[in-house]
């Protein structure tokens, strides 16, 4: 049986990309700075202490890939996987661009963005939504961290019924609302209307950000919903679906691709639950299937919140689950671990960072090999296409050749 399992460690960069200076990210290094913080005792918390302990990722070649990016030479002792890193061709450092590129479609156009002003959204947009959706008004209307703005404006939102509108450096409109006092379906309906109105602004995503709880104890829920524009070109997922291959999308993959070619959608809350869902999918996926998983907590819970200790702990928790993933693999299965962008938790601000991403692959039937620097994330999609017997995609070069 020959299948592919692609797991995206959302935001896990390996160092500044060639064009990082253009984005103000020269010197960013998500993995490297977490290693340094752990070595210096700055990544300690109640659950973990000391240097970063990732024996399984190290065995598969992650540290070798990072050393190759940092020093030009890999430390190759006892590596069992195929390892390297990839530059991004897409113009943005956002989630859709990264995922679409690894699925074979680099985003070479410019997204629309909202300015860092208060208010940041066009009056025509917010007035239209207030009228269409019978809102008493809106709160926020600024650039913000999602957890911070919910904590700051949650009480006023519950009291007034005004939803919380905010954005970030990404091409996104995010709307937060309380699941009980505002209503989950009402939030989804509001976001659907917003999606229609921002198309002319070239905005990549509208995200529903539901939360629950009471004053001082608000928590975002797993009912997040991303409304993305569909990719402008066919992706690996489209090709797989058209040729009768099974696709199982775990986490927010379905939303990122506007549910085009994404097959079965499996949702779960938290990295470990998403790993559990991936393992369950591996137990039943057919020959020729792709299991495509996004582990969002690295980004939303630790990268954006600049939580170094939490990020380190999450990496160690994922590392501990890798043997189970490997044990569920059939002899010819291909596992690929990568990322969609960086989000250095030591970097100023709370935005993504323009970084290269790891390309770590493993199959019981493939010898370890240095993959070097890849020119595009699309090499991942091209490699999966080759592995699953598809004709070549438009972009990328397979590292299985």
PDB file of C-alpha atoms in Angstrom, residues 4 24 41 84 104 124 127 142 153 177 214 311 389:
ATOM      1  CA  UNK A   4       1.088  10.022   1.539  1.00  0.00           C
ATOM      2  CA  UNK A  24      11.191  43.262   7.955  1.00  0.00           C
ATOM      3  CA  UNK A  41      16.395  28.523  30.527  1.00  0.00           C
ATOM      4  CA  UNK A  84      16.166  19.837   3.624  1.00  0.00           C
ATOM      5  CA  UNK A 104       1.501  23.068  -6.311  1.00  0.00           C
ATOM      6  CA  UNK A 124     -18.619  51.141   3.245  1.00  0.00           C
ATOM      7  CA  UNK A 127     -21.884  49.939   7.296  1.00  0.00           C
ATOM      8  CA  UNK A 142      -8.217  47.524  14.261  1.00  0.00           C
ATOM      9  CA  UNK A 153     -13.600  43.689  24.434  1.00  0.00           C
ATOM     10  CA  UNK A 177     -18.372  36.585  18.860  1.00  0.00           C
ATOM     11  CA  UNK A 214     -17.417  34.516  31.193  1.00  0.00           C
ATOM     12  CA  UNK A 311       5.997  26.441  21.531  1.00  0.00           C
ATOM     13  CA  UNK A 389       1.363   8.058  -9.527  1.00  0.00           C
TER      14      UNK A 389
END
